[in-house]
Each structure stands twice: as structure tokens, then as C-alpha cells.
Coordinates of C-alpha atoms (C1' of nucleotides) in Angstrom, one line a residue:
Chain U
M1 CA -1.2 -11.6 22.2
N2 CA -1.1 -15.0 23.6
Q3 CA 1.4 -17.6 24.5
E4 CA 1.5 -21.0 26.0
T5 CA 4.6 -21.3 28.2
G6 CA 5.3 -24.5 30.0
H7 CA 1.7 -25.4 29.7
A8 CA 0.7 -23.2 32.6
V9 CA -3.0 -22.8 32.9
T10 CA -2.8 -19.2 33.9
Y11 CA -0.2 -17.1 32.2
Q12 CA 1.9 -14.8 34.3
Y13 CA 2.0 -11.5 32.5
D14 CA 4.0 -10.1 35.4
A15 CA 7.2 -11.8 34.4
E16 CA 7.4 -10.0 31.0
D17 CA 9.5 -7.0 30.2
K18 CA 7.7 -3.6 29.9
V19 CA 8.9 -0.9 27.6
L20 CA 8.3 2.7 26.9
A21 CA 6.0 3.3 24.0
A22 CA 6.3 6.5 22.1
V23 CA 4.5 8.1 19.2
D24 CA 6.2 10.3 16.6
C25 CA 4.4 12.4 14.1
I26 CA 5.4 13.3 10.6
I27 CA 3.3 16.4 10.0
F28 CA 3.0 17.2 6.3
G29 CA 2.1 20.6 4.9
F30 CA 2.1 22.1 1.5
D31 CA 3.0 25.7 0.7
E32 CA 1.9 26.0 -3.0
E33 CA 5.3 24.8 -4.1
D34 CA 6.9 22.2 -1.9
L35 CA 5.8 19.4 0.4
K36 CA 7.0 20.3 3.9
I37 CA 7.4 18.6 7.3
L38 CA 7.3 20.3 10.7
L39 CA 10.4 19.7 12.8
I40 CA 11.4 20.8 16.2
K41 CA 14.8 21.6 17.7
R42 CA 15.2 19.1 20.5
G43 CA 15.4 21.0 23.8
F44 CA 17.0 18.3 26.1
E45 CA 19.7 15.7 26.1
P46 CA 20.5 13.4 24.4
E47 CA 20.9 15.0 21.0
K48 CA 19.9 18.4 22.3
G49 CA 19.8 21.0 19.6
K50 CA 19.3 18.5 16.8
W51 CA 16.2 18.4 14.6
S52 CA 13.6 15.9 15.4
L53 CA 10.0 14.9 14.7
V54 CA 7.4 15.9 17.2
G55 CA 6.5 13.1 19.6
G56 CA 5.6 12.0 23.0
F57 CA 5.1 9.0 25.2
L58 CA 2.0 6.8 25.2
K59 CA 0.0 7.2 28.4
K60 CA -1.7 4.3 30.1
E61 CA -5.2 5.5 29.4
E62 CA -4.9 6.4 25.8
T63 CA -4.6 4.6 22.4
M64 CA -1.8 5.5 20.1
E65 CA -4.3 7.3 17.9
D66 CA -5.2 9.3 21.0
A67 CA -1.5 10.0 21.7
A68 CA -0.9 11.1 18.1
T69 CA -3.9 13.4 18.2
R70 CA -2.7 14.9 21.5
I71 CA 0.8 15.5 20.2
L72 CA -0.6 17.0 17.0
E73 CA -2.8 19.4 18.9
L74 CA 0.1 20.3 21.3
Y75 CA 2.4 21.4 18.5
T76 CA -0.1 22.8 15.9
G77 CA -3.2 23.8 17.8
L78 CA -5.2 21.7 15.4
D79 CA -7.6 18.9 15.8
N80 CA -9.8 16.8 13.6
I81 CA -6.8 16.1 11.3
Y82 CA -6.3 13.3 8.8
M83 CA -3.8 10.9 10.3
E84 CA -2.6 7.4 9.5
Q85 CA -0.3 5.0 11.3
V86 CA 2.9 4.2 9.4
A87 CA 4.8 1.6 11.4
T88 CA 6.4 0.8 14.7
F89 CA 10.2 1.1 15.1
S90 CA 11.8 -1.1 17.7
E91 CA 15.6 -1.2 17.3
V92 CA 16.9 -2.0 20.7
D93 CA 19.2 1.0 20.9
R94 CA 17.1 3.5 18.9
D95 CA 16.8 5.7 22.0
P96 CA 20.0 5.6 24.0
V97 CA 18.4 6.6 27.3
E98 CA 16.0 3.7 27.6
R99 CA 14.4 0.9 25.7
T100 CA 11.6 2.7 23.7
I101 CA 9.6 1.6 20.8
S102 CA 8.0 4.2 18.7
T103 CA 5.0 4.2 16.4
A104 CA 5.1 6.7 13.6
Y105 CA 2.0 8.5 12.4
Y106 CA 1.8 10.9 9.5
A107 CA -0.7 13.8 9.5
L108 CA -1.9 16.1 6.7
I109 CA -2.6 19.7 7.7
N110 CA -3.4 22.9 5.9
I111 CA -0.2 24.7 6.5
R112 CA -2.0 28.1 6.8
E113 CA -4.0 27.1 9.7
H114 CA -1.6 25.9 12.4
S115 CA -0.6 28.1 15.4
K116 CA 2.3 30.4 14.7
N117 CA 2.6 30.9 18.5
L118 CA 3.2 27.2 19.1
I119 CA 5.7 27.0 16.3
K120 CA 7.7 29.8 18.0
Q121 CA 7.3 28.4 21.5
F122 CA 8.7 25.0 20.5
S123 CA 11.4 26.3 18.2
A124 CA 9.6 24.4 15.4
Q125 CA 10.2 25.0 11.7
W126 CA 8.9 23.8 8.4
F127 CA 11.3 22.2 6.0
S128 CA 10.9 21.0 2.5
V129 CA 10.9 17.2 2.5
S130 CA 13.6 17.3 -0.2
N131 CA 15.7 19.7 1.8
A132 CA 15.3 18.7 5.5
P133 CA 18.2 18.3 7.9
H134 CA 19.3 15.0 9.3
L135 CA 17.1 14.0 12.2
I136 CA 17.8 12.2 15.4
F137 CA 17.5 8.5 16.1
D138 CA 15.6 6.7 13.3
H139 CA 13.4 9.7 12.4
D140 CA 14.8 9.9 8.9
R141 CA 13.6 6.4 8.2
M142 CA 10.3 7.3 9.6
V143 CA 10.0 10.2 7.3
Q144 CA 10.9 8.1 4.2
H145 CA 8.4 5.4 5.3
A146 CA 5.7 8.0 5.8
L147 CA 6.3 9.6 2.5
Q148 CA 6.0 6.3 0.7
R149 CA 2.8 5.6 2.5
L150 CA 1.5 9.1 1.6
R151 CA 2.3 8.4 -2.0
N152 CA 0.5 5.1 -2.0
R153 CA -2.5 6.3 -0.1
S154 CA -2.9 9.5 -2.0
A155 CA -3.1 7.5 -5.2
T156 CA -6.2 5.7 -4.1
E157 CA -7.9 7.9 -1.5
P158 CA -8.8 11.6 -1.8
I159 CA -6.5 12.7 1.0
G160 CA -4.6 15.3 -0.9
F161 CA -7.3 17.8 -0.2
D162 CA -6.4 17.8 3.5
L163 CA -3.2 19.6 2.5
L164 CA -5.0 22.4 0.7
P165 CA -7.4 25.2 1.6
Q166 CA -11.0 24.3 1.3
K167 CA -11.2 26.2 -1.9
F168 CA -8.3 25.5 -4.3
T169 CA -7.4 25.9 -7.9
M170 CA -6.5 23.1 -10.3
R171 CA -3.0 24.3 -10.6
Q172 CA -2.6 24.1 -6.8
L173 CA -4.0 20.6 -6.8
Q174 CA -1.6 19.6 -9.6
K175 CA 1.4 21.1 -7.9
L176 CA 0.5 19.3 -4.8
Y177 CA 0.5 15.9 -6.5
E178 CA 3.7 16.8 -8.3
A179 CA 5.2 17.6 -4.9
I180 CA 4.0 14.3 -3.4
W181 CA 5.4 12.3 -6.3
D182 CA 8.3 14.5 -7.1
A183 CA 7.4 14.3 -10.8
P184 CA 5.8 16.6 -13.3
F185 CA 2.3 15.9 -14.7
D186 CA 0.8 17.1 -17.9
K187 CA -1.6 19.9 -17.3
R188 CA -4.4 18.8 -19.6
N189 CA -4.2 15.1 -18.7
F190 CA -4.3 16.0 -15.0
I191 CA -7.4 18.2 -15.3
N192 CA -9.1 15.6 -17.5
K193 CA -8.3 12.9 -15.0
I194 CA -9.6 14.9 -12.0
N195 CA -12.7 15.9 -13.8
S196 CA -13.5 12.3 -14.8
L197 CA -13.4 11.4 -11.1
N198 CA -16.4 13.7 -10.6
I199 CA -15.7 14.4 -7.0
I200 CA -14.8 18.1 -7.0
D201 CA -17.1 21.0 -7.7
K202 CA -16.1 24.0 -9.8
L203 CA -17.1 27.2 -8.1
D204 CA -18.0 30.6 -9.7
E205 CA -15.2 32.2 -7.8
K206 CA -11.8 32.9 -9.1
D207 CA -8.5 33.2 -7.3
M208 CA -6.9 36.4 -8.7
T209 CA -3.7 36.2 -6.7
T210 CA -1.5 34.3 -9.0
S211 CA -2.4 35.5 -12.4
R212 CA -4.1 38.4 -14.2
K213 CA -6.6 36.1 -15.8
G214 CA -7.4 34.4 -12.5
S215 CA -8.2 30.7 -12.0
Y216 CA -11.3 29.0 -11.0
L217 CA -11.7 27.7 -7.5
Y218 CA -12.8 24.1 -6.8
Q219 CA -14.0 22.3 -3.8
F220 CA -13.9 18.7 -2.8
N221 CA -17.4 17.1 -2.7
A222 CA -17.4 14.3 -0.1
E223 CA -20.9 13.3 -1.0
K224 CA -20.0 12.7 -4.6
Y225 CA -17.0 10.8 -3.5
E226 CA -19.0 8.4 -1.4
K227 CA -21.5 7.8 -4.1
R228 CA -19.1 7.5 -7.0
E229 CA -18.7 4.3 -9.0
G230 CA -15.3 3.2 -10.1
K231 CA -12.0 3.8 -8.4
F232 CA -10.3 6.9 -7.3
L233 CA -6.9 6.6 -8.9
I234 CA -4.7 9.6 -9.7
Chain T
M1 CA 10.5 10.1 20.4
N2 CA 11.1 13.5 21.9
Q3 CA 9.2 16.0 23.9
E4 CA 9.8 19.3 25.6
T5 CA 7.9 19.5 28.8
G6 CA 8.1 22.6 30.9
H7 CA 11.3 23.6 29.2
A8 CA 13.3 21.2 31.4
V9 CA 16.8 20.8 30.0
T10 CA 17.0 17.1 30.8
Y11 CA 13.8 15.1 30.2
Q12 CA 12.8 12.6 32.9
Y13 CA 11.9 9.4 31.0
D14 CA 11.3 7.8 34.4
A15 CA 8.0 9.5 34.9
E16 CA 6.4 7.9 31.9
D17 CA 4.1 4.9 31.8
K18 CA 5.5 1.6 30.5
V19 CA 3.5 -1.0 28.8
L20 CA 3.7 -4.6 27.7
A21 CA 4.5 -4.9 24.0
A22 CA 3.4 -8.0 22.2
V23 CA 3.8 -9.4 18.7
D24 CA 1.1 -11.4 17.0
C25 CA 1.7 -13.4 13.8
I26 CA -0.6 -14.0 11.0
I27 CA 0.9 -17.1 9.4
F28 CA -0.3 -17.6 5.9
G29 CA -0.1 -20.9 4.0
F30 CA -1.6 -22.2 0.7
D31 CA -2.8 -25.7 0.2
E32 CA -3.4 -25.8 -3.6
E33 CA -6.9 -24.5 -3.1
D34 CA -7.4 -22.1 -0.2
L35 CA -5.4 -19.4 1.5
K36 CA -5.0 -20.5 5.2
I37 CA -3.9 -19.2 8.5
L38 CA -2.4 -21.0 11.4
L39 CA -4.3 -20.6 14.7
I40 CA -3.9 -22.0 18.2
K41 CA -6.4 -22.9 20.8
R42 CA -5.5 -20.6 23.7
G43 CA -4.3 -22.6 26.7
F44 CA -4.8 -20.2 29.5
E45 CA -7.2 -17.6 30.9
P46 CA -8.6 -15.2 29.9
E47 CA -10.4 -16.6 26.8
K48 CA -9.0 -20.1 27.4
G49 CA -10.1 -22.5 24.7
K50 CA -10.8 -19.8 22.1
W51 CA -8.9 -19.5 18.9
S52 CA -6.1 -17.0 18.6
L53 CA -3.2 -15.9 16.5
V54 CA 0.2 -17.1 17.7
G55 CA 2.1 -14.4 19.6
G56 CA 4.4 -13.5 22.4
F57 CA 5.7 -10.6 24.4
L58 CA 8.6 -8.5 23.2
K59 CA 11.7 -9.0 25.2
K60 CA 14.0 -6.2 26.3
E61 CA 16.9 -7.3 24.1
E62 CA 15.1 -8.0 20.8
T63 CA 13.5 -5.9 18.1
M64 CA 9.9 -6.7 17.1
E65 CA 11.2 -8.4 14.0
D66 CA 13.3 -10.6 16.2
A67 CA 10.3 -11.4 18.4
A68 CA 8.2 -12.2 15.3
T69 CA 11.0 -14.5 14.0
R70 CA 11.3 -16.2 17.4
I71 CA 7.5 -16.8 17.6
L72 CA 7.4 -18.1 14.1
E73 CA 10.1 -20.5 14.7
L74 CA 8.6 -21.6 18.0
Y75 CA 5.3 -22.5 16.3
T76 CA 6.4 -23.8 12.9
G77 CA 10.0 -24.8 13.3
L78 CA 10.9 -22.6 10.3
D79 CA 13.3 -19.7 9.9
N80 CA 14.3 -17.5 7.1
I81 CA 10.7 -16.7 6.3
Y82 CA 9.2 -13.7 4.5
M83 CA 7.6 -11.5 7.0
E84 CA 6.2 -7.9 7.1
Q85 CA 5.0 -5.7 9.8
V86 CA 1.3 -4.9 9.5
A87 CA 0.4 -2.4 12.2
T88 CA 0.3 -1.8 15.9
F89 CA -2.9 -2.2 17.8
S90 CA -3.3 -0.2 21.0
E91 CA -6.9 -0.1 22.2
V92 CA -6.6 0.4 26.0
D93 CA -8.7 -2.6 26.9
R94 CA -7.7 -4.9 24.1
D95 CA -6.1 -7.3 26.6
P96 CA -8.2 -7.4 29.7
V97 CA -5.4 -8.6 32.0
E98 CA -3.0 -5.7 31.5
R99 CA -2.3 -2.8 29.2
T100 CA -0.7 -4.4 26.2
I101 CA 0.0 -3.0 22.8
S102 CA 0.5 -5.5 20.0
T103 CA 2.2 -5.3 16.7
A104 CA 1.0 -7.6 14.0
Y105 CA 3.2 -9.3 11.5
Y106 CA 2.2 -11.5 8.7
A107 CA 4.4 -14.4 7.4
L108 CA 4.3 -16.5 4.3
I109 CA 5.3 -20.1 4.6
N110 CA 5.3 -23.2 2.4
I111 CA 2.6 -25.1 4.2
R112 CA 4.2 -28.4 3.5
E113 CA 7.4 -27.6 5.4
H114 CA 6.2 -26.6 8.9
S115 CA 6.6 -29.0 11.8
K116 CA 3.7 -31.3 12.4
N117 CA 4.9 -32.0 15.9
L118 CA 4.7 -28.4 16.9
I119 CA 1.3 -28.1 15.4
K120 CA 0.1 -31.0 17.6
Q121 CA 2.0 -29.7 20.7
F122 CA 0.3 -26.3 20.6
S123 CA -3.1 -27.5 19.5
A124 CA -2.6 -25.5 16.4
Q125 CA -4.7 -25.8 13.3
W126 CA -4.9 -24.4 9.8
F127 CA -8.1 -22.6 8.8
S128 CA -9.1 -21.2 5.5
V129 CA -9.1 -17.5 5.7
S130 CA -12.7 -17.4 4.5
N131 CA -13.8 -20.0 7.0
A132 CA -11.9 -19.2 10.2
P133 CA -13.5 -19.0 13.6
H134 CA -13.8 -15.8 15.5
L135 CA -10.6 -15.0 17.3
I136 CA -9.9 -13.4 20.7
F137 CA -9.3 -9.7 21.3
D138 CA -8.7 -7.7 18.1
H139 CA -7.2 -10.7 16.2
D140 CA -9.9 -10.7 13.6
R141 CA -9.1 -7.1 12.7
M142 CA -5.4 -8.0 12.6
V143 CA -6.2 -10.8 10.1
Q144 CA -8.2 -8.5 7.9
H145 CA -5.5 -5.9 8.0
A146 CA -2.8 -8.5 7.2
L147 CA -4.9 -9.8 4.3
Q148 CA -5.3 -6.4 2.8
R149 CA -1.6 -5.8 3.1
L150 CA -0.8 -9.2 1.5
R151 CA -3.0 -8.3 -1.4
N152 CA -1.4 -5.0 -2.0
R153 CA 2.1 -6.3 -1.5
S154 CA 1.7 -9.4 -3.7
A155 CA 0.5 -7.2 -6.5
T156 CA 3.8 -5.3 -6.7
E157 CA 6.4 -7.7 -5.2
P158 CA 7.0 -11.3 -6.1
I159 CA 6.2 -12.6 -2.6
G160 CA 3.6 -15.1 -3.7
F161 CA 6.3 -17.6 -4.4
D162 CA 7.0 -17.9 -0.7
L163 CA 3.7 -19.7 -0.3
L164 CA 4.5 -22.3 -2.9
P165 CA 7.0 -25.1 -3.2
Q166 CA 10.2 -24.1 -5.0
K167 CA 8.9 -25.8 -8.1
F168 CA 5.4 -25.1 -9.0
T169 CA 3.0 -25.2 -11.9
M170 CA 1.3 -22.3 -13.6
R171 CA -2.1 -23.6 -12.4
Q172 CA -0.8 -23.6 -8.8
L173 CA 0.4 -20.0 -9.2
Q174 CA -2.8 -18.9 -10.6
K175 CA -4.9 -20.6 -7.9
L176 CA -2.7 -18.9 -5.3
Y177 CA -3.4 -15.5 -6.7
E178 CA -7.1 -16.3 -7.1
A179 CA -7.1 -17.3 -3.4
I180 CA -5.3 -14.1 -2.3
W181 CA -7.7 -11.9 -4.3
D182 CA -10.7 -14.1 -3.9
A183 CA -11.4 -13.6 -7.6
P184 CA -11.1 -15.8 -10.7
F185 CA -8.5 -15.0 -13.4
D186 CA -8.5 -15.9 -17.0
K187 CA -6.1 -18.8 -17.6
R188 CA -4.5 -17.4 -20.8
N189 CA -4.3 -13.9 -19.7
F190 CA -2.7 -14.9 -16.4
I191 CA 0.0 -17.0 -18.1
N192 CA 0.7 -14.3 -20.7
K193 CA 1.1 -11.8 -17.9
I194 CA 3.4 -13.9 -15.9
N195 CA 5.5 -14.8 -18.9
S196 CA 5.8 -11.2 -19.9
L197 CA 7.3 -10.4 -16.5
N198 CA 10.2 -12.7 -17.4
I199 CA 11.1 -13.7 -13.8
I200 CA 10.3 -17.4 -13.7
D201 CA 12.0 -20.2 -15.5
K202 CA 10.1 -23.1 -17.2
L203 CA 11.7 -26.4 -16.2
D204 CA 11.9 -29.6 -18.3
E205 CA 10.1 -31.5 -15.5
K206 CA 6.4 -32.0 -15.2
D207 CA 4.1 -32.5 -12.3
M208 CA 2.1 -35.6 -13.0
T209 CA 0.0 -35.7 -9.8
T210 CA -2.9 -33.6 -10.9
S211 CA -3.6 -34.6 -14.5
R212 CA -2.8 -37.3 -17.0
K213 CA -1.1 -34.9 -19.3
G214 CA 1.0 -33.5 -16.6
S215 CA 1.9 -29.8 -16.2
Y216 CA 5.2 -28.1 -16.5
L217 CA 7.0 -27.0 -13.4
Y218 CA 8.4 -23.5 -13.1
Q219 CA 10.8 -21.8 -10.7
F220 CA 11.2 -18.2 -9.5
N221 CA 14.4 -16.7 -10.8
A222 CA 15.5 -14.0 -8.3
E223 CA 18.4 -12.9 -10.5
K224 CA 16.1 -12.1 -13.4
Y225 CA 13.8 -10.3 -11.0
E226 CA 16.6 -8.1 -9.8
K227 CA 17.7 -7.2 -13.3
R228 CA 14.3 -6.8 -14.9
E229 CA 13.1 -3.5 -16.3
G230 CA 9.6 -2.3 -15.8
K231 CA 7.3 -3.0 -12.9
F232 CA 6.2 -6.2 -11.3
L233 CA 2.4 -6.0 -11.4
I234 CA 0.0 -8.8 -11.4
Chain P
dA1 C1' 0.9 45.6 -27.1
dC2 C1' 2.8 42.4 -24.3
dA3 C1' 3.8 39.4 -20.5
dA4 C1' 2.2 35.7 -17.6
dA5 C1' -0.6 32.2 -16.2
dA6 C1' -5.2 29.7 -17.3
dG7 C1' -7.9 27.0 -20.1
dT8 C1' -9.1 23.6 -23.6
dG9 C1' -9.5 18.4 -27.3
dT10 C1' -7.7 15.0 -30.2
dT11 C1' -4.9 11.3 -31.6
dA12 C1' -1.6 7.4 -31.0
dC13 C1' -0.2 3.9 -28.2
dG14 C1' 0.0 0.0 -25.1
dG15 C1' -1.8 -2.8 -21.9
dT16 C1' -6.0 -5.4 -20.5
dT17 C1' -9.8 -8.2 -21.4
dA18 C1' -12.5 -11.5 -23.7
dC19 C1' -12.8 -15.6 -25.9
dA20 C1' -12.6 -21.4 -27.9
dC21 C1' -10.2 -25.2 -29.4
dC22 C1' -6.6 -28.9 -29.5
dC23 C1' -3.3 -31.8 -26.7
dA24 C1' -1.5 -35.5 -23.9
dT25 C1' -2.4 -39.2 -21.1
dG26 C1' -4.4 -42.9 -18.0
dC27 C1' -8.0 -45.5 -17.4
Chain H
dG1 C1' -12.3 -44.0 -26.9
dC2 C1' -13.2 -40.9 -23.6
dA3 C1' -12.7 -38.1 -19.7
dT4 C1' -9.7 -34.8 -17.5
dG5 C1' -6.9 -31.1 -16.9
dG6 C1' -3.0 -28.5 -19.7
dG7 C1' -1.7 -25.6 -23.0
dT8 C1' -2.0 -22.0 -26.7
dG9 C1' -3.1 -16.8 -29.9
dT10 C1' -5.8 -12.9 -31.5
dA11 C1' -8.8 -9.1 -31.9
dA12 C1' -11.6 -5.4 -29.5
dC13 C1' -11.5 -2.2 -26.1
dC14 C1' -10.2 1.3 -22.9
dG15 C1' -7.4 4.2 -20.3
dT16 C1' -3.0 6.7 -20.6
dA17 C1' 0.2 9.7 -22.7
dA18 C1' 1.7 13.1 -25.9
dC19 C1' 1.0 17.3 -27.7
dA20 C1' 0.1 23.5 -29.0
dC21 C1' -2.6 27.2 -29.3
dT22 C1' -6.0 30.6 -27.6
dT23 C1' -7.8 33.5 -23.6
dT24 C1' -7.8 36.9 -20.1
dT25 C1' -6.3 41.0 -18.1
dG26 C1' -3.0 44.1 -15.5
dT27 C1' 0.7 46.8 -16.5

DNA sequence: ACAAAAGTGTTACGGTTACACCCATGC
DNA sequence: GCATGGGTGTAACCGTAACACTTTTGT
């Protein structure tokens, strides 16, 4: 930031308005069928009892990435999670209590790994994106924005794997992308496309839980991804 | 934002840290050859005399979009300009004077229309993106981020026209996209592609300033764009 | 034997790319 | 008449999309 006001040689930052800065997290998970988001029932006024994204205020000694990481750990018990800034929302009256700007981040977690205790403690709940309740403030817009970003990003970066177990089947991967895009893909074309990317390894193991025949497990190979030529593009 | 702390029924916003919120603008222009950005020589400490994006602090009664619009008008005299939020930068020490987070916006203006007086008044100057000086704070990162966003957006939305005069030639349009992408395009393929989009009108006028033969002028047709089927994709 | 999900290849189509010559005009 | 930039069409190529049957195995 910079500004020249009245040609003063030294600028008086003191005269400027300060605001509360918040971070809100759109936590995505995938349950083999639907793309889900983690919401909490707000425990204080205003809007007490309504559904809300998880969030918190930015502290003086942390970056927004730090804050988002802290909030994510607080509500899921997880760290080292893929995360991306979405946008900052700054409508003047977005929080009726006090002027607050909020930066939204989305995070991708393996839904089987988060802490069930914390979920209970915070009255949190997973909702399908397509079937979520109305949220407080501008949180619905944040979710839509995050979803759009997730779609764009997942088409050009191999981030979908963050929503799956380390070992996964082709059907799971396909269902994941179908959930993200809310559109069906052709089974053979999808597999051919993924295989042509040459970034996942087929294992000798099979997952026997969803069919009698069983389906092969695969694993993302980060090394192959780094060394690949050509684009990643689903 | 929301947070449940110690199960209090009413949350004390008062206890939270406030920060300065700034807006910095990456103002893009196009001069028939290069993609340019408008920079100012900082008139106060710290970093006095160094080059910087134009910016300002967010005021209590305005949104960030408002602030960006205000700043843009202050430095160029223009309003009603295409603008998009890029991201918020929040490194703790990014501004050495005081904790300040800054949200970057990029704007696309017709470089012939901005106020020359203001440019002079603020010691502002246009620099080719590829040949700009080092900027203060994290402004270099902001520019790179904005440029990437401009590339992505301009591939799927007809925003390039905001950088051109209302009437322009195919060669100008092509050079603009070449500047944005820093890559050459085939003349015939480009024209075929643009024509197939069916969103610009060929006029009966010619621009005689760059060749003896003259080249036809075209005009973006917003109505056709709204009604088109299929994607816009350069 | 049959139900239920997994696995597998080929062809048609459409968009992208590569490419070279003539045109109009001012000097 | 010639130099300069403007304008035009086609064929090869490649990635995407459409499409149906066989395999495995638990019950």
C-alpha cells in the first residue's frame, strides 16, 4: 500500500481506519458419493443457531494462511492440508456487530481422517454441497466462489487426490470429479485420460468392499507428476 | 466470520486485534505494442523514491471495490472501469510501519484516456510489464499474480476490449493478446477464431494510420456476446 | 446361474495448427 | 514500381466424445 496525501513527506498511518480481519474456511470432503462441506451451528449472537462456515479473527502476529491453518486444525484436528485463498469479502454491513472484512479459504481434506470429537464438540456437521442449508452473512457466496475455484483448480492441478484416501480406485476418482463438476463422465474415456497423464500408479491390491470382482487400487505419484511433460488437464 | 470460544453465549469482538486494510491496484494499459502497468514514485518514507503500485487504505464506510474504484479515479481520472479482485496479501511484516493487509485489484483501462495531469502530479509512469522496475513491499508478487489472473480471465471472458479503443483493428486485437500471453499467434488462425466467436462487428471504416492499405475497424458487440451459444475461448 | 460392479478399444468428429500468396496504397 | 502492412482458405493432425460387451466372484 502507498498513498501520497497532501504531499506530506511522511505519511501518517495513524489517521486511518482499522478493521477486524477474519478468515472463513470452506472445508471440502468427499464421501464416495457427494462433495460435502463442514458447517457449524453458530453458538452466539447474532444469528445464533444458524449454520455457518468455520472461521476466526486474524491475529496480529499471523498471516491469513496461518489463521486459516489454525482454524482448520481447531475444527478438524488436521494439519498439513491443501488450502487456497478464494477472495476477500468486504461489504460494509456483512457482519452486523462490527466492520469486519473476511478472507475465504477453501481446504480439501480426507473426510475419514478428521476428528469426530471436535465435530461433536462444535456441533459441526457435514452437508452435501448441493443440499446445504442457508448460511449466515455472505457465507453462501463464499461457498459458491470456493466451489468455482475448486472446479477451475482441479482441472489443471492434481488436487483432487487430497479429498481421497491415499489408495483409491478409479471409480472413486471418477465419482469425485463427477461430484466436483456435477456432471457424469464416460467411464472408459475417464480412465484413458487419467492413464495418459501418467501420474498415478496401479497397485497389486484390490478394494473388495464395493464389488465381488474387486477393483484395483491406485496411488498418486508426486514424482511422476513433477517430471511429466505436457499439461495436467482433466 | 464466526467462532465459538469457551462456549460463551455472546462473543466479544472487542478482544480481537484490528489491522489496517489497504487496496493496491495493478492498472493495465496497452500501447499497440506492449502490456503496461502504471506505477508511482513513492513520495514518503519508508521506501521513499522507490516505485510502487497505486494504493490507499480502506475506509470504514466503503467496500474494497469502492476503495479500488476511488483509488483508480484518483490516479487516472477514470471511472466505470473493468476491475477484478486478485488476492489479499497478509505477511506480517509486509509493511514495516504497521501491520497492514492489502487486497490487490487489477484494472483494465484504455491507455489513451487517462488524465495526463494526474500522471504528472503523482510522478506516475507507465512501464512495460516485461521491463518494470522492482517494486516496494510485495508489489512484484501482486503484479505477477494479477498478470496470471488477467491471462486466465481474458481467455474465457471478453475483457481484452477494455484495453483497446472502442474501434480497433484485428491487428491491434491480436497484438494485445500476444502481449498478454507473451507469445505469438498465427494471423489467419487468430482472425478465424475471433470471427467464429461472432461477437465483434466489422465496420465500414478503416484505420489508415499504420499502413498504406489501411485496415478495417471492428467493434465489440455486447449484445451478440450475451446471446451467443458456445464458449468464449481464445 | 445370476446379479452387480469392474475392466477394456476403436471409430467418428470437431477444433486446432500449419502454411503462402495476393491486395491496396503512398511514396 | 516497389515497399509495407492487410487480408484471405485449405489440408493434416490430434485430442475428445461416443459407444457395448466380457470378466470376476459371492450368493
